[in-house]
Short mmCIF file of C-alpha atoms and ligand atoms in Angstrom, two decimals:
data_model
loop_
_atom_site.label_atom_id
_atom_site.label_comp_id
_atom_site.label_asym_id
_atom_site.label_seq_id
_atom_site.Cartn_x
_atom_site.Cartn_y
_atom_site.Cartn_z
CA MET U 1 96.58 66.23 112.29
CA PRO U 2 96.53 64.62 115.66
CA THR U 3 92.46 65.56 117.47
CA HIS U 4 94.39 66.60 120.36
CA HIS U 5 97.06 69.21 120.26
CA ARG U 6 98.13 72.39 121.92
CA ILE U 7 98.53 75.41 119.92
CA LEU U 8 101.08 78.22 120.35
CA VAL U 9 100.19 81.45 118.47
CA THR U 10 102.82 83.74 118.75
CA GLY U 11 101.19 87.62 117.78
CA GLY U 12 98.05 86.54 119.13
CA ALA U 13 96.98 89.43 120.71
CA GLY U 14 97.81 91.32 117.43
CA PHE U 15 95.17 91.87 114.27
CA ILE U 16 95.27 89.01 112.66
CA GLY U 17 96.80 86.87 115.61
CA SER U 18 93.74 87.85 117.82
CA ASN U 19 91.16 87.22 114.98
CA LEU U 20 92.58 83.75 113.90
CA VAL U 21 92.60 82.80 117.90
CA VAL U 22 89.51 83.28 118.53
CA HIS U 23 87.88 81.44 115.64
CA LEU U 24 90.37 78.26 116.49
CA VAL U 25 89.07 78.95 120.72
CA LYS U 26 85.71 78.96 119.28
CA ASN U 27 85.49 76.08 116.39
CA PHE U 28 87.64 73.52 117.50
CA PRO U 29 87.10 73.05 121.80
CA GLU U 30 89.69 70.11 121.79
CA TRP U 31 92.56 72.53 120.91
CA HIS U 32 94.13 74.45 123.48
CA VAL U 33 94.97 78.02 122.28
CA ILE U 34 98.03 79.49 124.13
CA VAL U 35 98.71 82.99 122.94
CA PHE U 36 102.50 84.09 123.35
CA ASP U 37 102.20 88.10 122.86
CA LYS U 38 104.88 90.83 124.05
CA LEU U 39 101.99 93.24 123.85
CA ASP U 40 103.47 95.55 121.91
CA TYR U 41 102.18 99.42 121.13
CA CYS U 42 99.81 97.45 118.50
CA ALA U 43 98.68 94.43 120.67
CA SER U 44 95.76 94.67 123.06
CA VAL U 45 94.21 92.48 125.22
CA ARG U 46 91.35 93.71 124.54
CA ASN U 47 90.91 91.71 121.46
CA LEU U 48 91.20 88.45 123.01
CA GLU U 49 88.51 89.29 125.55
CA GLU U 50 85.85 87.48 123.84
CA VAL U 51 87.44 84.10 124.77
CA ALA U 52 89.40 85.15 127.73
CA ASP U 53 87.39 82.38 129.76
CA TYR U 54 87.28 79.93 127.54
CA PRO U 55 88.86 76.84 129.09
CA ASN U 56 91.13 76.00 126.05
CA PHE U 57 92.34 79.48 125.91
CA SER U 58 94.88 80.89 128.00
CA PHE U 59 97.46 83.91 127.78
CA ILE U 60 101.56 84.39 128.07
CA LYS U 61 102.94 87.58 127.75
CA GLY U 62 106.78 87.45 126.48
CA ASP U 63 109.01 88.19 123.65
CA VAL U 64 109.86 85.48 120.91
CA CYS U 65 113.24 86.84 121.09
CA SER U 66 114.14 85.28 124.21
CA ALA U 67 115.74 82.07 123.38
CA GLU U 68 115.01 80.87 127.37
CA PHE U 69 111.66 81.71 128.20
CA VAL U 70 110.66 80.07 124.18
CA ASN U 71 112.43 76.45 125.07
CA PHE U 72 110.73 77.00 128.94
CA LEU U 73 107.44 77.27 127.75
CA LEU U 74 107.79 74.44 125.13
CA THR U 75 108.84 72.29 127.04
CA ASP U 76 106.36 73.40 130.19
CA LYS U 77 103.18 73.83 127.94
CA LYS U 78 103.89 70.43 126.08
CA ILE U 79 103.08 72.66 122.76
CA ASP U 80 102.92 70.57 119.46
CA VAL U 81 101.97 73.26 116.76
CA ILE U 82 103.26 76.77 116.34
CA LEU U 83 101.33 79.72 114.49
CA HIS U 84 103.78 81.67 114.07
CA LEU U 85 102.62 85.38 113.44
CA ALA U 86 105.01 87.64 115.91
CA ALA U 87 106.90 90.43 113.68
CA GLN U 88 106.91 94.09 113.48
CA SER U 89 104.13 94.64 110.92
CA HIS U 90 103.92 98.53 109.20
CA VAL U 91 105.96 99.16 106.30
CA ASP U 92 106.50 102.58 107.80
CA ASN U 93 108.28 101.52 110.54
CA SER U 94 110.68 99.61 108.70
CA PHE U 95 112.09 102.68 107.04
CA GLY U 96 112.79 104.45 110.29
CA ASP U 97 114.48 101.67 113.00
CA SER U 98 114.99 98.50 110.43
CA LEU U 99 117.43 96.53 112.70
CA GLU U 100 114.12 96.15 115.19
CA PHE U 101 112.44 94.59 112.29
CA THR U 102 115.45 92.00 111.90
CA LYS U 103 115.63 91.21 115.65
CA ASN U 104 112.03 90.56 116.06
CA ASN U 105 111.53 89.14 112.33
CA VAL U 106 114.38 86.69 111.43
CA TYR U 107 115.99 86.41 114.68
CA GLY U 108 112.46 86.13 116.61
CA THR U 109 111.65 83.38 114.20
CA HIS U 110 114.98 81.84 114.14
CA VAL U 111 114.48 81.86 118.06
CA LEU U 112 111.42 79.24 117.56
CA LEU U 113 112.55 77.34 114.52
CA GLU U 114 115.43 76.26 116.42
CA ALA U 115 112.87 75.51 119.88
CA ALA U 116 110.83 73.74 117.59
CA ARG U 117 113.66 71.46 115.87
CA VAL U 118 114.62 70.57 119.40
CA HIS U 119 111.28 69.91 120.73
CA LYS U 120 110.66 68.44 117.79
CA ILE U 121 106.97 70.39 116.88
CA ASN U 122 104.28 68.80 114.97
CA ARG U 123 103.03 71.32 112.82
CA PHE U 124 105.08 74.92 112.23
CA ILE U 125 103.10 77.35 110.13
CA HIS U 126 104.32 80.21 109.57
CA ILE U 127 102.58 83.68 108.38
CA SER U 128 104.38 85.65 105.65
CA THR U 129 103.05 88.05 103.07
CA ASP U 130 102.38 88.87 99.69
CA GLU U 131 104.67 91.65 100.02
CA VAL U 132 108.01 89.37 99.94
CA TYR U 133 107.54 88.98 95.88
CA GLY U 134 107.81 92.75 95.12
CA GLU U 135 105.73 95.23 93.10
CA VAL U 136 103.93 93.19 90.55
CA ASN U 137 103.86 95.39 87.35
CA ASP U 138 99.83 96.32 85.72
CA GLY U 139 98.80 93.79 83.36
CA GLN U 140 101.39 91.13 84.35
CA PRO U 141 99.85 87.26 85.89
CA ASP U 142 99.21 87.23 88.82
CA LEU U 143 102.14 85.51 90.76
CA LYS U 144 101.99 81.46 91.91
CA GLU U 145 103.88 80.64 94.97
CA ALA U 146 106.83 79.37 93.37
CA SER U 147 107.73 82.91 91.86
CA ILE U 148 110.79 84.15 92.70
CA LEU U 149 111.38 86.56 96.39
CA ALA U 150 111.98 90.18 95.42
CA PRO U 151 111.39 92.30 98.40
CA THR U 152 111.49 96.02 97.80
CA ASN U 153 110.92 97.78 101.55
CA PRO U 154 112.95 96.25 105.04
CA TYR U 155 109.73 94.93 106.70
CA ALA U 156 109.71 92.72 103.76
CA ALA U 157 112.79 91.98 103.04
CA THR U 158 112.94 90.57 107.16
CA LYS U 159 109.79 88.69 106.11
CA ALA U 160 111.74 87.02 103.02
CA ALA U 161 114.63 86.23 105.25
CA ALA U 162 112.38 84.75 107.95
CA GLU U 163 110.76 82.37 105.04
CA CYS U 164 114.59 81.81 104.15
CA LEU U 165 115.20 80.39 107.61
CA VAL U 166 111.96 78.36 107.43
CA MET U 167 112.58 76.11 104.65
CA ALA U 168 115.99 76.13 105.55
CA TYR U 169 114.61 74.26 108.54
CA TYR U 170 112.11 71.94 106.40
CA LYS U 171 115.11 70.83 104.05
CA SER U 172 117.90 70.71 106.83
CA PHE U 173 116.40 69.07 109.94
CA LYS U 174 112.63 68.09 108.19
CA LEU U 175 110.79 70.48 110.70
CA PRO U 176 107.10 69.78 109.63
CA ILE U 177 106.57 73.80 108.22
CA ILE U 178 103.88 75.37 106.45
CA ILE U 179 104.12 79.07 104.68
CA THR U 180 101.07 81.30 104.24
CA ARG U 181 101.38 84.19 102.07
CA SER U 182 98.44 86.83 102.67
CA ASN U 183 97.02 90.19 100.64
CA ASN U 184 96.57 92.95 103.28
CA ILE U 185 94.40 92.09 105.88
CA TYR U 186 91.60 94.39 107.04
CA GLY U 187 88.61 94.96 109.89
CA PRO U 188 87.68 95.39 113.45
CA SER U 189 91.01 96.31 115.88
CA GLN U 190 93.24 97.13 113.00
CA TYR U 191 96.04 99.38 114.73
CA PRO U 192 95.47 102.59 112.86
CA GLU U 193 98.73 102.94 111.15
CA LYS U 194 97.35 100.57 107.94
CA ILE U 195 95.59 103.07 105.39
CA ILE U 196 92.33 101.59 106.34
CA PRO U 197 91.67 102.06 110.45
CA LYS U 198 94.53 105.24 110.22
CA PHE U 199 91.80 107.09 107.73
CA ILE U 200 88.52 106.10 109.53
CA CYS U 201 90.14 106.93 112.70
CA SER U 202 91.65 110.74 110.97
CA ILE U 203 87.81 111.34 109.46
CA LEU U 204 86.56 110.19 113.24
CA ARG U 205 88.79 113.14 114.41
CA ASN U 206 88.15 115.78 111.51
CA ARG U 207 91.36 115.16 110.47
CA PRO U 208 93.10 114.89 106.71
CA CYS U 209 93.70 111.50 105.47
CA PHE U 210 97.54 111.83 104.34
CA ILE U 211 97.88 109.86 100.85
CA HIS U 212 101.60 108.85 100.09
CA GLY U 213 102.93 109.95 96.70
CA ASP U 214 99.67 110.44 93.99
CA GLY U 215 97.38 107.71 95.45
CA SER U 216 97.41 105.63 92.39
CA ASN U 217 99.42 102.52 94.36
CA THR U 218 96.58 99.84 94.68
CA ARG U 219 96.19 96.79 96.83
CA ARG U 220 94.00 93.73 97.52
CA TYR U 221 91.94 93.74 100.76
CA LEU U 222 90.95 90.86 101.75
CA PHE U 223 88.73 90.61 105.64
CA ALA U 224 90.52 89.13 108.65
CA SER U 225 87.22 86.77 109.89
CA ASP U 226 88.58 85.72 105.61
CA VAL U 227 91.99 85.23 106.39
CA ALA U 228 91.25 83.10 109.97
CA ARG U 229 89.66 80.57 108.18
CA ALA U 230 92.19 80.09 106.02
CA ILE U 231 95.37 79.98 108.31
CA ALA U 232 92.92 77.35 110.08
CA LEU U 233 92.50 75.36 106.80
CA VAL U 234 95.88 75.12 105.84
CA LEU U 235 96.61 73.79 109.72
CA GLU U 236 94.28 71.18 109.20
CA ARG U 237 94.59 70.11 105.68
CA GLY U 238 97.31 72.00 104.57
CA LYS U 239 101.03 70.05 103.07
CA ILE U 240 103.73 70.17 105.11
CA GLY U 241 106.62 71.73 102.60
CA GLU U 242 104.12 73.78 101.21
CA THR U 243 104.05 77.34 100.35
CA TYR U 244 100.03 79.02 99.99
CA ASN U 245 99.05 82.67 98.93
CA ILE U 246 95.83 83.76 100.93
CA GLY U 247 94.36 86.95 98.65
CA THR U 248 91.28 88.01 96.92
CA ASP U 249 90.54 89.56 93.09
CA PHE U 250 89.22 92.52 95.07
CA GLU U 251 91.91 95.25 93.59
CA ILE U 252 91.34 99.20 95.01
CA SER U 253 93.75 102.06 94.44
CA ASN U 254 94.78 104.27 97.60
CA LEU U 255 92.97 107.46 96.38
CA ALA U 256 89.59 105.44 95.43
CA LEU U 257 89.33 103.75 98.84
CA THR U 258 90.12 106.96 100.46
CA ARG U 259 86.95 108.31 98.53
CA THR U 260 85.20 105.33 99.39
CA LEU U 261 85.50 106.05 102.68
CA LEU U 262 84.38 109.48 102.54
CA ARG U 263 81.75 108.85 100.98
CA HIS U 264 81.06 106.53 103.83
CA PHE U 265 80.57 109.16 106.21
CA GLY U 266 78.90 111.75 103.88
CA ILE U 267 81.72 114.19 102.97
CA GLU U 268 81.23 115.33 99.18
CA ASP U 269 84.26 117.82 99.62
CA GLU U 270 87.63 115.94 99.84
CA SER U 271 89.73 119.26 99.66
CA LYS U 272 90.00 119.32 103.27
CA SER U 273 90.00 115.78 103.94
CA ILE U 274 92.77 114.60 101.53
CA VAL U 275 96.69 115.83 101.55
CA PHE U 276 98.87 114.48 99.30
CA VAL U 277 102.17 113.94 101.02
CA GLU U 278 105.51 112.84 100.10
CA ASP U 279 105.59 109.23 98.72
CA ARG U 280 107.16 106.00 101.06
CA ALA U 281 111.43 105.75 100.23
CA PHE U 282 109.89 103.22 98.13
CA ASN U 283 106.34 102.58 97.54
CA ASP U 284 104.93 98.85 95.89
CA LYS U 285 102.78 99.86 92.55
CA ARG U 286 100.75 96.60 93.50
CA TYR U 287 101.06 92.95 94.83
CA ALA U 288 98.91 90.38 93.03
CA ILE U 289 99.00 86.83 94.22
CA ASP U 290 97.16 83.77 92.96
CA SER U 291 95.31 82.11 95.65
CA SER U 292 94.24 78.97 93.39
CA LYS U 293 96.44 76.64 95.52
CA ILE U 294 94.17 77.44 99.01
CA HIS U 295 90.97 77.17 96.43
CA GLU U 296 91.99 73.66 95.98
CA LEU U 297 92.35 72.84 99.46
CA GLY U 298 88.76 74.29 100.05
CA TRP U 299 88.86 78.16 101.12
CA LYS U 300 87.37 81.38 99.46
CA PRO U 301 86.52 84.58 100.82
CA VAL U 302 83.07 85.10 101.57
CA VAL U 303 83.21 88.79 103.05
CA PRO U 304 82.45 91.35 100.27
CA PHE U 305 84.47 94.78 100.65
CA ASP U 306 81.48 96.54 100.64
CA GLU U 307 80.07 94.56 103.47
CA GLY U 308 83.35 94.34 105.41
CA ILE U 309 84.15 97.67 105.28
CA LYS U 310 80.74 98.94 106.76
CA GLN U 311 81.44 96.69 109.73
CA THR U 312 84.86 98.13 110.10
CA ILE U 313 83.65 101.58 109.68
CA GLU U 314 80.89 100.84 112.72
CA TRP U 315 83.71 99.09 114.58
CA TYR U 316 86.11 101.80 114.60
CA ARG U 317 83.28 104.44 115.32
CA ALA U 318 82.18 102.36 118.22
CA ASN U 319 85.34 101.49 119.87
CA SER U 320 88.63 103.25 118.43
CA GLN U 321 88.94 106.03 121.12
CA SER U 322 89.70 103.45 124.02
CA TRP U 323 90.67 100.09 122.55
CA TRP U 324 94.74 100.65 122.33
CA ASP U 325 96.50 101.57 126.00
CA ASP U 326 98.14 104.75 123.98
CA ASP U 327 96.30 107.21 122.24
CA ILE U 328 96.27 107.02 118.31
CA SER U 329 96.87 110.28 117.38
CA SER U 330 100.42 109.89 117.58
CA ALA U 331 99.69 107.20 114.47
CA LEU U 332 97.62 109.45 112.47
CA VAL U 333 100.19 111.58 111.20
CA PRO U 334 101.45 112.17 107.48
CA HIS U 335 104.66 109.60 107.53
CA PRO U 336 106.36 108.26 110.32
CA GLY U 337 108.64 106.28 107.61
CA ARG U 338 111.04 109.28 106.68
CA LYS U 339 112.37 109.90 109.79
CA PHE U 340 115.17 107.93 108.79
CA PRO U 341 117.43 107.28 112.20
CA PRO U 342 121.39 108.78 112.03
CA LEU U 343 123.88 105.15 111.42
CA HIS U 344 124.08 103.94 114.12
CA PHE U 345 126.06 100.61 114.87
CA PRO U 346 124.65 98.57 117.80
CA ALA U 347 126.59 98.71 120.99
CA ASP U 348 129.19 96.43 120.90
CA THR U 349 130.95 97.38 118.58
CA THR U 350 134.13 97.74 118.89
CA PHE U 351 135.91 101.01 116.84
CA LYS U 352 139.17 101.15 118.88
CA GLU U 353 139.88 97.41 118.14
CA ALA U 354 139.13 97.77 114.26
CA GLU U 355 141.16 101.06 114.19
CA ASN U 356 144.53 99.24 115.35
CA GLU U 357 143.59 96.52 112.64
CA MET U 358 144.06 98.98 110.07
N1 NAD Z 1 98.21 93.03 108.47
C1 NAD Z 1 98.56 92.60 106.85
O1 NAD Z 1 97.60 93.10 106.21
C2 NAD Z 1 99.43 90.89 107.11
C3 NAD Z 1 99.21 90.33 105.84
C4 NAD Z 1 100.02 89.56 105.44
C5 NAD Z 1 100.65 89.24 106.39
N2 NAD Z 1 101.06 89.77 107.89
C6 NAD Z 1 101.54 88.82 108.95
O2 NAD Z 1 101.13 88.86 109.78
C7 NAD Z 1 101.41 88.77 111.24
C8 NAD Z 1 100.14 89.56 111.94
O3 NAD Z 1 100.01 90.78 111.05
P1 NAD Z 1 99.41 92.07 111.74
O4 NAD Z 1 99.12 92.64 111.11
O5 NAD Z 1 97.83 91.24 113.06
O6 NAD Z 1 100.37 92.45 112.66
P2 NAD Z 1 100.15 93.44 114.21
O7 NAD Z 1 101.46 94.39 114.04
O8 NAD Z 1 98.55 93.61 114.73
O9 NAD Z 1 100.23 92.08 115.65
C9 NAD Z 1 101.89 91.89 115.68
C10 NAD Z 1 101.72 91.42 117.19
O10 NAD Z 1 103.08 90.85 117.17
C11 NAD Z 1 103.46 90.72 118.44
N3 NAD Z 1 104.68 91.18 118.50
C12 NAD Z 1 105.95 91.42 117.77
N4 NAD Z 1 106.72 91.26 118.26
C13 NAD Z 1 106.80 90.69 118.84
C14 NAD Z 1 107.94 89.88 119.90
N5 NAD Z 1 109.20 90.02 119.81
N6 NAD Z 1 107.46 88.58 120.55
C15 NAD Z 1 106.08 88.68 121.02
N7 NAD Z 1 105.28 89.43 120.59
C16 NAD Z 1 105.85 90.05 119.45
C17 NAD Z 1 102.90 92.59 118.57
O11 NAD Z 1 102.60 92.81 120.02
C18 NAD Z 1 101.75 92.34 118.10
O12 NAD Z 1 100.74 91.49 119.19
C19 NAD Z 1 102.46 88.90 110.88
O13 NAD Z 1 103.82 88.12 110.94
C20 NAD Z 1 102.71 89.75 109.55
O14 NAD Z 1 103.93 90.20 108.91
C21 NAD Z 1 100.20 90.67 107.80
C1 LIG Z 2 100.50 92.65 102.87
C2 LIG Z 2 100.91 93.92 103.59
O1 LIG Z 2 99.97 94.58 103.59
C3 LIG Z 2 99.71 95.40 104.74
O2 LIG Z 2 101.07 96.80 103.85
P1 LIG Z 2 101.31 97.86 103.39
O3 LIG Z 2 102.29 99.02 103.51
O4 LIG Z 2 100.37 97.72 101.74
O5 LIG Z 2 99.91 98.35 103.93
P2 LIG Z 2 99.44 100.12 104.57
O6 LIG Z 2 98.34 99.97 104.94
O7 LIG Z 2 100.27 100.48 105.66
O8 LIG Z 2 99.57 100.68 103.51
C4 LIG Z 2 99.00 100.98 102.23
C5 LIG Z 2 98.93 101.73 100.71
O9 LIG Z 2 98.76 102.92 101.30
C6 LIG Z 2 99.72 104.37 101.19
N1 LIG Z 2 99.08 104.61 102.51
C7 LIG Z 2 99.24 104.29 104.06
C8 LIG Z 2 99.28 104.78 105.35
C9 LIG Z 2 98.92 106.21 104.68
O10 LIG Z 2 98.90 107.42 105.93
N2 LIG Z 2 98.30 107.06 103.40
C10 LIG Z 2 99.05 106.29 102.55
O11 LIG Z 2 98.63 106.40 101.12
C11 LIG Z 2 100.53 103.21 101.35
O12 LIG Z 2 101.94 103.63 100.71
C12 LIG Z 2 100.37 102.12 100.44
O13 LIG Z 2 100.46 102.18 99.20
C13 LIG Z 2 100.57 95.50 106.13
O14 LIG Z 2 100.87 96.26 106.88
C14 LIG Z 2 101.95 94.26 106.00
O15 LIG Z 2 101.51 94.22 107.11
C15 LIG Z 2 101.83 93.09 105.26
O16 LIG Z 2 101.82 92.25 105.07
#
């Protein structure tokens, strides 16, 4: 890797992106980090406040789907590395307006790949998810990077589709890409639609924790600062064309997680704090990824869950009222994902012509 470069971090005002940006700006002063983010509902410029005055940091508001803007940006800012995190990231929302996920996660990635190809970018690091593997049965070995992709929900399908484009640009145009796939990430400043921040904020507001189905689904959780270190290491030492799982072995069911959170607040009687609601349209039982490849690169998680969850709870106690521009109450609902929209087509579909052809 060249010692001096200019890194574009798409989605850098979001949860994982901002943790990564803070890590890069503070630990790699010779790298100039430029955040490119449209500031969606889940983003917050407060996520970047601690590095706002650093000489090697800048922020540009914009949409990765705007090809002209992306092209201008790569030329004007002389970008030579792209860390691509910008995406619609919430599974529940993807059962609703799933076309929004294809637009941002697939088309947006494609725009960046085209710009990267033309501008001969030095590295394109694509941040993907363990959800592309689909669910892993109990007792099945943890999945390695060469496992087949079998996404089960629209969010995961768009992430798999984006990966296929990334790999095609590597094969067809020799674009220097690397892909990472992480398990669930948690920590301060995650928008409270994801289970951990959502349930912490619900408990803080004396609202129930709405558990999908029977709560037996499990997830593995990695602390935000650990994934930031992993992605930085992949940027420094990752092999072009390779994919790296980034995960932990710590696994917990949704019900056990909820009880752990209630205990941190000294709540013994769960009858008023837990409400079981209808499950997701499809809810992967569990994910389980084998991270030995990135261990060989020199990374291991260092924040144990007990420590990470304490830090996370304290952060939400202090900040969750005012961190995002809009009030978060709208996120603390049982299930935004089951309001399936009526069948709709993009405005440019012309039925009249089709009728004449029938
Ligand atoms: N959260 C997790 O547990 C997890 C796990 C594995 C992978 N990922 C992936 O990591 C990335 C970041 O996830 P996160 O949890 O931090 O998400 P997030 O929702 O907190 O942040 C996403 C960011 O992307 C921005 N964005 C979305 N669409 C954009 C567009 N068209 N143009 C510019 N900016 C846009 C948003 O404004 C936001 O700041 C995503 O690609 C996600 O798929 C997340
Ligand atoms: C790797 C991916 O992690 C995240 O996706 P996931 O769907 O696993 O995270 P959630 O926090 O949305 O859900 C986890 C788990 O909890 C259940 N749940 C959630 C919210 C709620 O109010 N009640 C619940 O019971 C849900 O059904 C799940 O089983 C991340 O969002 C994604 O970007 C990833 O890539």
